[in-house]
């Protein structure tokens, strides 16, 4: 989804030079396919703000609706992106004078089209 093609093993390292992977919920979950509680999401908010302050990202891709909806509520709504006539939800955090766009993406474990999400990522970066 990031590159727009199936990345050969020798190119993967180059992609990770520009990406930070971050697990929002900061406690272990009891097992696979178990959703974090509302309390666990809320307890993870402080670490999230610290990561934003430290790394100052331009964009965040939130894997899954649950995560997107449970991220901190201090944001402004942006117009959704439209990809192949489908809206993609976007919100914007203002942090230290910077706007950070957050895109809701289908969680890769749920099965998704990397081609569709590549188009969405391209549109996110263009805006």
mmCIF file of N, CA and C in Angstrom:
data_model
loop_
_atom_site.group_PDB
_atom_site.id
_atom_site.type_symbol
_atom_site.label_atom_id
_atom_site.label_comp_id
_atom_site.label_asym_id
_atom_site.label_seq_id
_atom_site.Cartn_x
_atom_site.Cartn_y
_atom_site.Cartn_z
ATOM 1 N N UNK A 1 0.825 -1.204 0.000
ATOM 2 C CA UNK A 1 0.000 0.000 0.000
ATOM 3 C C UNK A 1 0.863 1.259 0.000
ATOM 4 N N UNK A 2 1.985 1.218 0.684
ATOM 5 C CA UNK A 2 2.861 2.395 0.729
ATOM 6 C C UNK A 2 3.558 2.634 -0.602
ATOM 7 N N UNK A 3 4.102 1.589 -1.182
ATOM 8 C CA UNK A 3 4.908 1.723 -2.394
ATOM 9 C C UNK A 3 4.067 1.683 -3.666
ATOM 10 N N UNK A 4 2.942 1.006 -3.637
ATOM 11 C CA UNK A 4 2.118 0.877 -4.833
ATOM 12 C C UNK A 4 2.457 -0.351 -5.654
ATOM 13 N N UNK A 5 3.273 -1.214 -5.106
ATOM 14 C CA UNK A 5 3.619 -2.484 -5.762
ATOM 15 C C UNK A 5 4.136 -3.442 -4.693
ATOM 16 N N UNK A 6 4.222 -4.692 -5.059
ATOM 17 C CA UNK A 6 4.750 -5.679 -4.116
ATOM 18 C C UNK A 6 6.259 -5.468 -4.015
ATOM 19 N N UNK A 7 6.696 -5.066 -2.855
ATOM 20 C CA UNK A 7 8.076 -4.635 -2.652
ATOM 21 C C UNK A 7 9.005 -5.846 -2.506
ATOM 22 N N UNK A 8 10.050 -5.912 -3.334
ATOM 23 C CA UNK A 8 11.038 -6.989 -3.160
ATOM 24 C C UNK A 8 11.744 -6.847 -1.813
ATOM 25 N N UNK A 9 12.151 -7.968 -1.260
ATOM 26 C CA UNK A 9 12.775 -8.008 0.063
ATOM 27 C C UNK A 9 13.928 -7.009 0.196
ATOM 28 N N UNK A 10 14.733 -6.849 -0.856
ATOM 29 C CA UNK A 10 15.891 -5.948 -0.776
ATOM 30 C C UNK A 10 15.503 -4.463 -0.717
ATOM 31 N N UNK A 11 14.261 -4.113 -1.049
ATOM 32 C CA UNK A 11 13.815 -2.716 -0.997
ATOM 33 C C UNK A 11 13.080 -2.363 0.294
ATOM 34 N N UNK A 12 12.697 -3.345 1.071
ATOM 35 C CA UNK A 12 11.902 -3.099 2.279
ATOM 36 C C UNK A 12 12.633 -2.174 3.248
ATOM 37 N N UNK A 13 13.927 -2.367 3.428
ATOM 38 C CA UNK A 13 14.698 -1.547 4.358
ATOM 39 C C UNK A 13 14.603 -0.060 3.993
ATOM 40 N N UNK A 14 14.627 0.252 2.686
ATOM 41 C CA UNK A 14 14.527 1.647 2.242
ATOM 42 C C UNK A 14 13.213 2.288 2.685
ATOM 43 N N UNK A 15 12.138 1.538 2.639
ATOM 44 C CA UNK A 15 10.831 2.072 3.062
ATOM 45 C C UNK A 15 10.851 2.400 4.547
ATOM 46 N N UNK A 16 11.437 1.510 5.357
ATOM 47 C CA UNK A 16 11.437 1.717 6.807
ATOM 48 C C UNK A 16 12.331 2.876 7.240
ATOM 49 N N UNK A 17 13.127 3.419 6.347
ATOM 50 C CA UNK A 17 13.916 4.612 6.668
ATOM 51 C C UNK A 17 13.022 5.840 6.860
ATOM 52 N N UNK A 18 11.773 5.779 6.357
ATOM 53 C CA UNK A 18 10.873 6.932 6.382
ATOM 54 C C UNK A 18 9.593 6.693 7.184
ATOM 55 N N UNK A 19 9.475 5.538 7.788
ATOM 56 C CA UNK A 19 8.235 5.133 8.446
ATOM 57 C C UNK A 19 8.509 4.822 9.920
ATOM 58 N N UNK A 20 7.541 5.165 10.754
ATOM 59 C CA UNK A 20 7.557 4.726 12.145
ATOM 60 C C UNK A 20 6.328 3.851 12.327
ATOM 61 N N UNK A 21 6.510 2.675 12.867
ATOM 62 C CA UNK A 21 5.384 1.811 13.219
ATOM 63 C C UNK A 21 5.176 1.951 14.713
ATOM 64 N N UNK A 22 3.941 2.156 15.118
ATOM 65 C CA UNK A 22 3.643 2.433 16.515
ATOM 66 C C UNK A 22 2.373 1.707 16.920
ATOM 67 N N UNK A 23 2.426 0.930 17.980
ATOM 68 C CA UNK A 23 1.225 0.317 18.542
ATOM 69 C C UNK A 23 0.610 1.316 19.508
ATOM 70 N N UNK A 24 -0.582 1.765 19.193
ATOM 71 C CA UNK A 24 -1.232 2.798 19.990
ATOM 72 C C UNK A 24 -1.487 2.327 21.421
ATOM 73 N N UNK A 25 -2.115 1.183 21.570
ATOM 74 C CA UNK A 25 -2.411 0.671 22.901
ATOM 75 C C UNK A 25 -1.115 0.141 23.507
ATOM 76 N N UNK A 26 -0.805 0.613 24.693
ATOM 77 C CA UNK A 26 0.501 0.374 25.304
ATOM 78 C C UNK A 26 0.536 -0.767 26.310
ATOM 79 N N UNK A 27 -0.477 -1.621 26.307
ATOM 80 C CA UNK A 27 -0.487 -2.781 27.198
ATOM 81 C C UNK A 27 -0.766 -4.029 26.370
ATOM 82 N N UNK A 28 -0.289 -5.182 26.836
ATOM 83 C CA UNK A 28 -0.563 -6.419 26.092
ATOM 84 C C UNK A 28 -2.062 -6.737 26.132
ATOM 85 N N UNK A 29 -2.552 -7.259 25.031
ATOM 86 C CA UNK A 29 -3.942 -7.690 24.941
ATOM 87 C C UNK A 29 -3.958 -9.197 25.242
ATOM 88 N N UNK A 30 -5.050 -9.693 25.791
ATOM 89 C CA UNK A 30 -5.088 -11.063 26.298
ATOM 90 C C UNK A 30 -4.982 -12.139 25.228
ATOM 91 N N UNK A 31 -5.261 -11.817 23.968
ATOM 92 C CA UNK A 31 -5.171 -12.833 22.919
ATOM 93 C C UNK A 31 -5.495 -12.258 21.567
ATOM 94 N N UNK A 32 -5.377 -13.085 20.519
ATOM 95 C CA UNK A 32 -5.677 -12.611 19.176
ATOM 96 C C UNK A 32 -7.163 -12.293 19.018
ATOM 97 N N UNK A 33 -7.443 -11.297 18.196
ATOM 98 C CA UNK A 33 -8.806 -10.861 17.875
ATOM 99 C C UNK A 33 -9.575 -10.395 19.106
ATOM 100 N N UNK A 34 -8.856 -9.931 20.135
ATOM 101 C CA UNK A 34 -9.477 -9.359 21.335
ATOM 102 C C UNK A 34 -9.276 -7.851 21.263
ATOM 103 N N UNK A 35 -10.364 -7.113 21.349
ATOM 104 C CA UNK A 35 -10.294 -5.655 21.240
ATOM 105 C C UNK A 35 -9.834 -5.042 22.555
ATOM 106 N N UNK A 36 -8.997 -4.007 22.467
ATOM 107 C CA UNK A 36 -8.648 -3.262 23.685
ATOM 108 C C UNK A 36 -9.900 -2.595 24.261
ATOM 109 N N UNK A 37 -9.894 -2.387 25.555
ATOM 110 C CA UNK A 37 -11.022 -1.719 26.203
ATOM 111 C C UNK A 37 -10.914 -0.208 26.001
ATOM 112 N N UNK A 38 -11.999 0.481 26.252
ATOM 113 C CA UNK A 38 -11.987 1.950 26.190
ATOM 114 C C UNK A 38 -10.952 2.509 27.160
ATOM 115 N N UNK A 39 -10.862 1.888 28.338
ATOM 116 C CA UNK A 39 -9.889 2.325 29.346
ATOM 117 C C UNK A 39 -8.463 2.176 28.815
ATOM 118 N N UNK A 40 -8.162 1.068 28.136
ATOM 119 C CA UNK A 40 -6.817 0.863 27.582
ATOM 120 C C UNK A 40 -6.497 1.899 26.514
ATOM 121 N N UNK A 41 -7.476 2.242 25.695
ATOM 122 C CA UNK A 41 -7.258 3.300 24.704
ATOM 123 C C UNK A 41 -6.965 4.628 25.410
ATOM 124 N N UNK A 42 -7.769 4.957 26.425
ATOM 125 C CA UNK A 42 -7.572 6.229 27.129
ATOM 126 C C UNK A 42 -6.228 6.276 27.844
ATOM 127 N N UNK A 43 -5.807 5.176 28.427
ATOM 128 C CA UNK A 43 -4.528 5.131 29.129
ATOM 129 C C UNK A 43 -3.342 5.281 28.178
ATOM 130 N N UNK A 44 -3.545 5.073 26.907
ATOM 131 C CA UNK A 44 -2.462 5.149 25.918
ATOM 132 C C UNK A 44 -2.310 6.537 25.311
ATOM 133 N N UNK A 45 -3.209 7.452 25.631
ATOM 134 C CA UNK A 45 -3.205 8.773 25.014
ATOM 135 C C UNK A 45 -1.938 9.570 25.316
ATOM 136 N N UNK A 46 -1.465 9.553 26.535
ATOM 137 C CA UNK A 46 -0.268 10.317 26.895
ATOM 138 C C UNK A 46 0.947 9.900 26.086
ATOM 139 N N UNK A 47 1.138 8.593 25.932
ATOM 140 C CA UNK A 47 2.270 8.093 25.130
ATOM 141 C C UNK A 47 2.131 8.536 23.678
ATOM 142 N N UNK A 48 0.910 8.551 23.170
ATOM 143 C CA UNK A 48 0.666 8.993 21.795
ATOM 144 C C UNK A 48 1.118 10.438 21.599
ATOM 145 N N UNK A 49 0.736 11.327 22.524
ATOM 146 C CA UNK A 49 1.143 12.736 22.394
ATOM 147 C C UNK A 49 2.665 12.868 22.469
ATOM 148 N N UNK A 50 3.298 12.079 23.331
ATOM 149 C CA UNK A 50 4.764 12.134 23.431
ATOM 150 C C UNK A 50 5.429 11.687 22.128
ATOM 151 N N UNK A 51 4.885 10.659 21.500
ATOM 152 C CA UNK A 51 5.441 10.202 20.214
ATOM 153 C C UNK A 51 5.272 11.285 19.153
ATOM 154 N N UNK A 52 4.109 11.933 19.125
ATOM 155 C CA UNK A 52 3.909 13.023 18.151
ATOM 156 C C UNK A 52 4.902 14.153 18.395
ATOM 157 N N UNK A 53 5.097 14.516 19.644
ATOM 158 C CA UNK A 53 6.032 15.597 19.962
ATOM 159 C C UNK A 53 7.464 15.220 19.605
ATOM 160 N N UNK A 54 7.838 13.977 19.819
ATOM 161 C CA UNK A 54 9.205 13.551 19.565
ATOM 162 C C UNK A 54 9.506 13.428 18.069
ATOM 163 N N UNK A 55 8.598 12.813 17.326
ATOM 164 C CA UNK A 55 8.890 12.502 15.924
ATOM 165 C C UNK A 55 8.259 13.459 14.928
ATOM 166 N N UNK A 56 7.264 14.228 15.342
ATOM 167 C CA UNK A 56 6.614 15.235 14.516
ATOM 168 C C UNK A 56 6.252 14.717 13.118
ATOM 169 N N UNK A 57 5.415 13.690 13.066
ATOM 170 C CA UNK A 57 5.050 13.133 11.753
ATOM 171 C C UNK A 57 4.180 14.100 10.959
ATOM 172 N N UNK A 58 4.179 13.917 9.666
ATOM 173 C CA UNK A 58 3.286 14.682 8.791
ATOM 174 C C UNK A 58 1.952 13.961 8.635
ATOM 175 N N UNK A 59 2.003 12.621 8.649
ATOM 176 C CA UNK A 59 0.828 11.800 8.401
ATOM 177 C C UNK A 59 0.825 10.612 9.356
ATOM 178 N N UNK A 60 -0.391 10.154 9.650
ATOM 179 C CA UNK A 60 -0.573 8.934 10.428
ATOM 180 C C UNK A 60 -1.594 8.082 9.685
ATOM 181 N N UNK A 61 -1.302 6.823 9.560
ATOM 182 C CA UNK A 61 -2.266 5.880 8.999
ATOM 183 C C UNK A 61 -2.742 5.018 10.157
ATOM 184 N N UNK A 62 -4.005 5.168 10.501
ATOM 185 C CA UNK A 62 -4.590 4.416 11.616
ATOM 186 C C UNK A 62 -5.193 3.130 11.064
ATOM 187 N N UNK A 63 -4.631 2.013 11.462
ATOM 188 C CA UNK A 63 -5.107 0.717 10.979
ATOM 189 C C UNK A 63 -6.369 0.326 11.722
ATOM 190 N N UNK A 64 -7.506 0.493 11.075
ATOM 191 C CA UNK A 64 -8.781 0.036 11.611
ATOM 192 C C UNK A 64 -9.677 1.140 12.134
ATOM 193 N N UNK A 65 -10.984 0.907 11.998
ATOM 194 C CA UNK A 65 -11.987 1.863 12.476
ATOM 195 C C UNK A 65 -11.924 2.021 13.992
ATOM 196 N N UNK A 66 -11.739 0.909 14.699
ATOM 197 C CA UNK A 66 -11.719 0.968 16.167
ATOM 198 C C UNK A 66 -10.632 1.915 16.645
ATOM 199 N N UNK A 67 -9.426 1.766 16.101
ATOM 200 C CA UNK A 67 -8.335 2.660 16.499
ATOM 201 C C UNK A 67 -8.670 4.100 16.137
ATOM 202 N N UNK A 68 -9.076 4.334 14.906
ATOM 203 C CA UNK A 68 -9.379 5.690 14.438
ATOM 204 C C UNK A 68 -10.380 6.369 15.363
ATOM 205 N N UNK A 69 -11.428 5.645 15.751
ATOM 206 C CA UNK A 69 -12.480 6.231 16.595
ATOM 207 C C UNK A 69 -12.071 6.382 18.052
ATOM 208 N N UNK A 70 -11.042 5.646 18.485
ATOM 209 C CA UNK A 70 -10.610 5.720 19.878
ATOM 210 C C UNK A 70 -9.364 6.568 20.085
ATOM 211 N N UNK A 71 -8.868 7.180 19.034
ATOM 212 C CA UNK A 71 -7.734 8.091 19.192
ATOM 213 C C UNK A 71 -8.230 9.353 19.892
ATOM 214 N N UNK A 72 -7.331 10.184 20.424
ATOM 215 C CA UNK A 72 -7.763 11.376 21.172
ATOM 216 C C UNK A 72 -8.781 12.219 20.404
ATOM 217 N N UNK A 73 -9.705 12.780 21.160
ATOM 218 C CA UNK A 73 -10.812 13.530 20.555
ATOM 219 C C UNK A 73 -10.465 14.985 20.258
ATOM 220 N N UNK A 74 -9.249 15.406 20.541
ATOM 221 C CA UNK A 74 -8.841 16.796 20.285
ATOM 222 C C UNK A 74 -8.324 16.925 18.853
ATOM 223 N N UNK A 75 -9.237 16.930 17.886
ATOM 224 C CA UNK A 75 -8.860 17.018 16.477
ATOM 225 C C UNK A 75 -9.888 17.846 15.728
ATOM 226 N N UNK A 76 -9.541 18.216 14.515
ATOM 227 C CA UNK A 76 -10.517 18.843 13.638
ATOM 228 C C UNK A 76 -10.771 17.880 12.487
ATOM 229 N N UNK A 77 -11.989 17.910 11.982
ATOM 230 C CA UNK A 77 -12.328 17.053 10.855
ATOM 231 C C UNK A 77 -11.823 17.672 9.571
ATOM 232 N N UNK A 78 -11.339 16.845 8.700
ATOM 233 C CA UNK A 78 -10.966 17.287 7.366
ATOM 234 C C UNK A 78 -11.954 16.664 6.401
ATOM 235 N N UNK A 79 -12.060 17.249 5.236
ATOM 236 C CA UNK A 79 -12.917 16.628 4.235
ATOM 237 C C UNK A 79 -12.369 15.245 3.918
ATOM 238 N N UNK A 80 -13.260 14.270 3.743
ATOM 239 C CA UNK A 80 -12.755 12.938 3.436
ATOM 240 C C UNK A 80 -12.126 12.901 2.049
ATOM 241 N N UNK A 81 -11.177 12.014 1.900
ATOM 242 C CA UNK A 81 -10.650 11.741 0.573
ATOM 243 C C UNK A 81 -11.675 10.863 -0.130
ATOM 244 N N UNK A 82 -11.717 10.930 -1.440
ATOM 245 C CA UNK A 82 -12.593 10.044 -2.191
ATOM 246 C C UNK A 82 -11.722 9.254 -3.150
ATOM 247 N N UNK A 83 -11.781 7.934 -3.018
ATOM 248 C CA UNK A 83 -11.002 7.030 -3.856
ATOM 249 C C UNK A 83 -11.982 6.044 -4.478
ATOM 250 N N UNK A 84 -12.021 6.015 -5.795
ATOM 251 C CA UNK A 84 -12.950 5.121 -6.502
ATOM 252 C C UNK A 84 -14.381 5.287 -5.966
ATOM 253 N N UNK A 85 -14.775 6.517 -5.760
ATOM 254 C CA UNK A 85 -16.098 6.902 -5.264
ATOM 255 C C UNK A 85 -16.353 6.504 -3.810
ATOM 256 N N UNK A 86 -15.342 6.033 -3.093
ATOM 257 C CA UNK A 86 -15.488 5.677 -1.681
ATOM 258 C C UNK A 86 -14.822 6.731 -0.803
ATOM 259 N N UNK A 87 -15.546 7.242 0.206
ATOM 260 C CA UNK A 87 -14.917 8.208 1.120
ATOM 261 C C UNK A 87 -13.951 7.525 2.086
ATOM 262 N N UNK A 88 -12.861 8.190 2.360
ATOM 263 C CA UNK A 88 -11.865 7.726 3.323
ATOM 264 C C UNK A 88 -11.777 8.797 4.403
ATOM 265 N N UNK A 89 -12.026 8.434 5.658
ATOM 266 C CA UNK A 89 -12.082 9.414 6.747
ATOM 267 C C UNK A 89 -10.701 9.951 7.092
ATOM 268 N N UNK A 90 -10.668 11.276 7.328
ATOM 269 C CA UNK A 90 -9.443 11.990 7.686
ATOM 270 C C UNK A 90 -9.756 12.892 8.879
ATOM 271 N N UNK A 91 -8.830 12.946 9.828
ATOM 272 C CA UNK A 91 -8.906 13.958 10.884
ATOM 273 C C UNK A 91 -7.531 14.588 11.007
ATOM 274 N N UNK A 92 -7.495 15.749 11.635
ATOM 275 C CA UNK A 92 -6.244 16.502 11.724
ATOM 276 C C UNK A 92 -5.993 16.882 13.179
ATOM 277 N N UNK A 93 -4.797 16.552 13.654
ATOM 278 C CA UNK A 93 -4.362 16.996 14.971
ATOM 279 C C UNK A 93 -3.468 18.209 14.788
ATOM 280 N N UNK A 94 -3.665 19.208 15.627
ATOM 281 C CA UNK A 94 -2.788 20.383 15.663
ATOM 282 C C UNK A 94 -1.865 20.183 16.856
ATOM 283 N N UNK A 95 -0.581 20.178 16.574
ATOM 284 C CA UNK A 95 0.383 19.939 17.654
ATOM 285 C C UNK A 95 1.593 20.813 17.439
ATOM 286 N N UNK A 96 1.890 21.681 18.397
ATOM 287 C CA UNK A 96 3.061 22.559 18.327
ATOM 288 C C UNK A 96 3.126 23.319 17.002
ATOM 289 N N UNK A 97 1.986 23.853 16.582
ATOM 290 C CA UNK A 97 1.932 24.650 15.360
ATOM 291 C C UNK A 97 1.930 23.839 14.073
ATOM 292 N N UNK A 98 1.834 22.551 14.166
ATOM 293 C CA UNK A 98 1.888 21.682 12.997
ATOM 294 C C UNK A 98 0.570 20.931 12.849
ATOM 295 N N UNK A 99 0.129 20.726 11.613
ATOM 296 C CA UNK A 99 -1.054 19.921 11.330
ATOM 297 C C UNK A 99 -0.617 18.520 10.942
ATOM 298 N N UNK A 100 -1.186 17.523 11.602
ATOM 299 C CA UNK A 100 -0.851 16.130 11.339
ATOM 300 C C UNK A 100 -2.123 15.438 10.861
ATOM 301 N N UNK A 101 -2.118 14.990 9.614
ATOM 302 C CA UNK A 101 -3.287 14.332 9.036
ATOM 303 C C UNK A 101 -3.292 12.852 9.403
ATOM 304 N N UNK A 102 -4.474 12.382 9.829
ATOM 305 C CA UNK A 102 -4.656 10.986 10.201
ATOM 306 C C UNK A 102 -5.696 10.378 9.258
ATOM 307 N N UNK A 103 -5.336 9.284 8.620
ATOM 308 C CA UNK A 103 -6.232 8.596 7.698
ATOM 309 C C UNK A 103 -6.673 7.273 8.301
ATOM 310 N N UNK A 104 -7.965 7.001 8.245
ATOM 311 C CA UNK A 104 -8.489 5.707 8.679
ATOM 312 C C UNK A 104 -8.321 4.712 7.540
ATOM 313 N N UNK A 105 -7.646 3.601 7.828
ATOM 314 C CA UNK A 105 -7.398 2.568 6.822
ATOM 315 C C UNK A 105 -7.929 1.232 7.334
ATOM 316 N N UNK A 106 -8.420 0.404 6.454
ATOM 317 C CA UNK A 106 -8.821 -0.938 6.847
ATOM 318 C C UNK A 106 -7.605 -1.655 7.416
ATOM 319 N N UNK A 107 -7.795 -2.351 8.529
ATOM 320 C CA UNK A 107 -6.670 -3.078 9.129
ATOM 321 C C UNK A 107 -6.225 -4.180 8.173
ATOM 322 N N UNK A 108 -4.922 -4.267 7.908
ATOM 323 C CA UNK A 108 -4.431 -5.277 6.959
ATOM 324 C C UNK A 108 -4.820 -6.713 7.305
ATOM 325 N N UNK A 109 -5.022 -7.017 8.576
ATOM 326 C CA UNK A 109 -5.406 -8.383 8.944
ATOM 327 C C UNK A 109 -6.839 -8.706 8.526
ATOM 328 N N UNK A 110 -7.622 -7.670 8.219
ATOM 329 C CA UNK A 110 -9.019 -7.869 7.829
ATOM 330 C C UNK A 110 -9.151 -8.121 6.327
ATOM 331 N N UNK A 111 -8.065 -8.083 5.616
ATOM 332 C CA UNK A 111 -8.118 -8.251 4.164
ATOM 333 C C UNK A 111 -8.483 -6.929 3.517
ATOM 334 N N UNK A 112 -7.659 -6.482 2.636
ATOM 335 C CA UNK A 112 -7.908 -5.203 1.992
ATOM 336 C C UNK A 112 -7.140 -5.150 0.679
ATOM 337 N N UNK A 113 -7.468 -4.187 -0.141
ATOM 338 C CA UNK A 113 -6.796 -4.000 -1.425
ATOM 339 C C UNK A 113 -5.652 -3.012 -1.255
ATOM 340 N N UNK A 114 -4.427 -3.485 -1.361
ATOM 341 C CA UNK A 114 -3.301 -2.557 -1.228
ATOM 342 C C UNK A 114 -3.310 -1.538 -2.361
ATOM 343 N N UNK A 115 -3.857 -1.896 -3.519
ATOM 344 C CA UNK A 115 -3.930 -0.940 -4.634
ATOM 345 C C UNK A 115 -4.854 0.236 -4.280
ATOM 346 N N UNK A 116 -6.015 -0.079 -3.695
ATOM 347 C CA UNK A 116 -6.941 0.968 -3.261
ATOM 348 C C UNK A 116 -6.261 1.878 -2.236
ATOM 349 N N UNK A 117 -5.623 1.275 -1.229
ATOM 350 C CA UNK A 117 -5.025 2.071 -0.151
ATOM 351 C C UNK A 117 -3.804 2.843 -0.622
ATOM 352 N N UNK A 118 -3.136 2.351 -1.638
ATOM 353 C CA UNK A 118 -2.034 3.137 -2.210
ATOM 354 C C UNK A 118 -2.579 4.425 -2.818
ATOM 355 N N UNK A 119 -3.691 4.322 -3.533
ATOM 356 C CA UNK A 119 -4.321 5.533 -4.100
ATOM 357 C C UNK A 119 -4.724 6.496 -2.983
ATOM 358 N N UNK A 120 -5.269 5.954 -1.897
ATOM 359 C CA UNK A 120 -5.682 6.805 -0.774
ATOM 360 C C UNK A 120 -4.465 7.503 -0.149
ATOM 361 N N UNK A 121 -3.380 6.773 0.035
ATOM 362 C CA UNK A 121 -2.173 7.355 0.614
ATOM 363 C C UNK A 121 -1.624 8.447 -0.295
ATOM 364 N N UNK A 122 -1.628 8.217 -1.598
ATOM 365 C CA UNK A 122 -1.176 9.238 -2.548
ATOM 366 C C UNK A 122 -2.031 10.503 -2.421
ATOM 367 N N UNK A 123 -3.356 10.335 -2.323
ATOM 368 C CA UNK A 123 -4.232 11.502 -2.184
ATOM 369 C C UNK A 123 -4.016 12.220 -0.855
ATOM 370 N N UNK A 124 -3.781 11.464 0.198
ATOM 371 C CA UNK A 124 -3.506 12.065 1.509
ATOM 372 C C UNK A 124 -2.286 12.972 1.423
ATOM 373 N N UNK A 125 -1.241 12.503 0.784
ATOM 374 C CA UNK A 125 0.010 13.252 0.695
ATOM 375 C C UNK A 125 -0.121 14.454 -0.247
ATOM 376 N N UNK A 126 -0.968 14.335 -1.269
ATOM 377 C CA UNK A 126 -1.170 15.440 -2.219
ATOM 378 C C UNK A 126 -1.881 16.623 -1.585
ATOM 379 N N UNK A 127 -2.815 16.376 -0.645
ATOM 380 C CA UNK A 127 -3.647 17.452 -0.073
ATOM 381 C C UNK A 127 -2.818 18.445 0.697
#
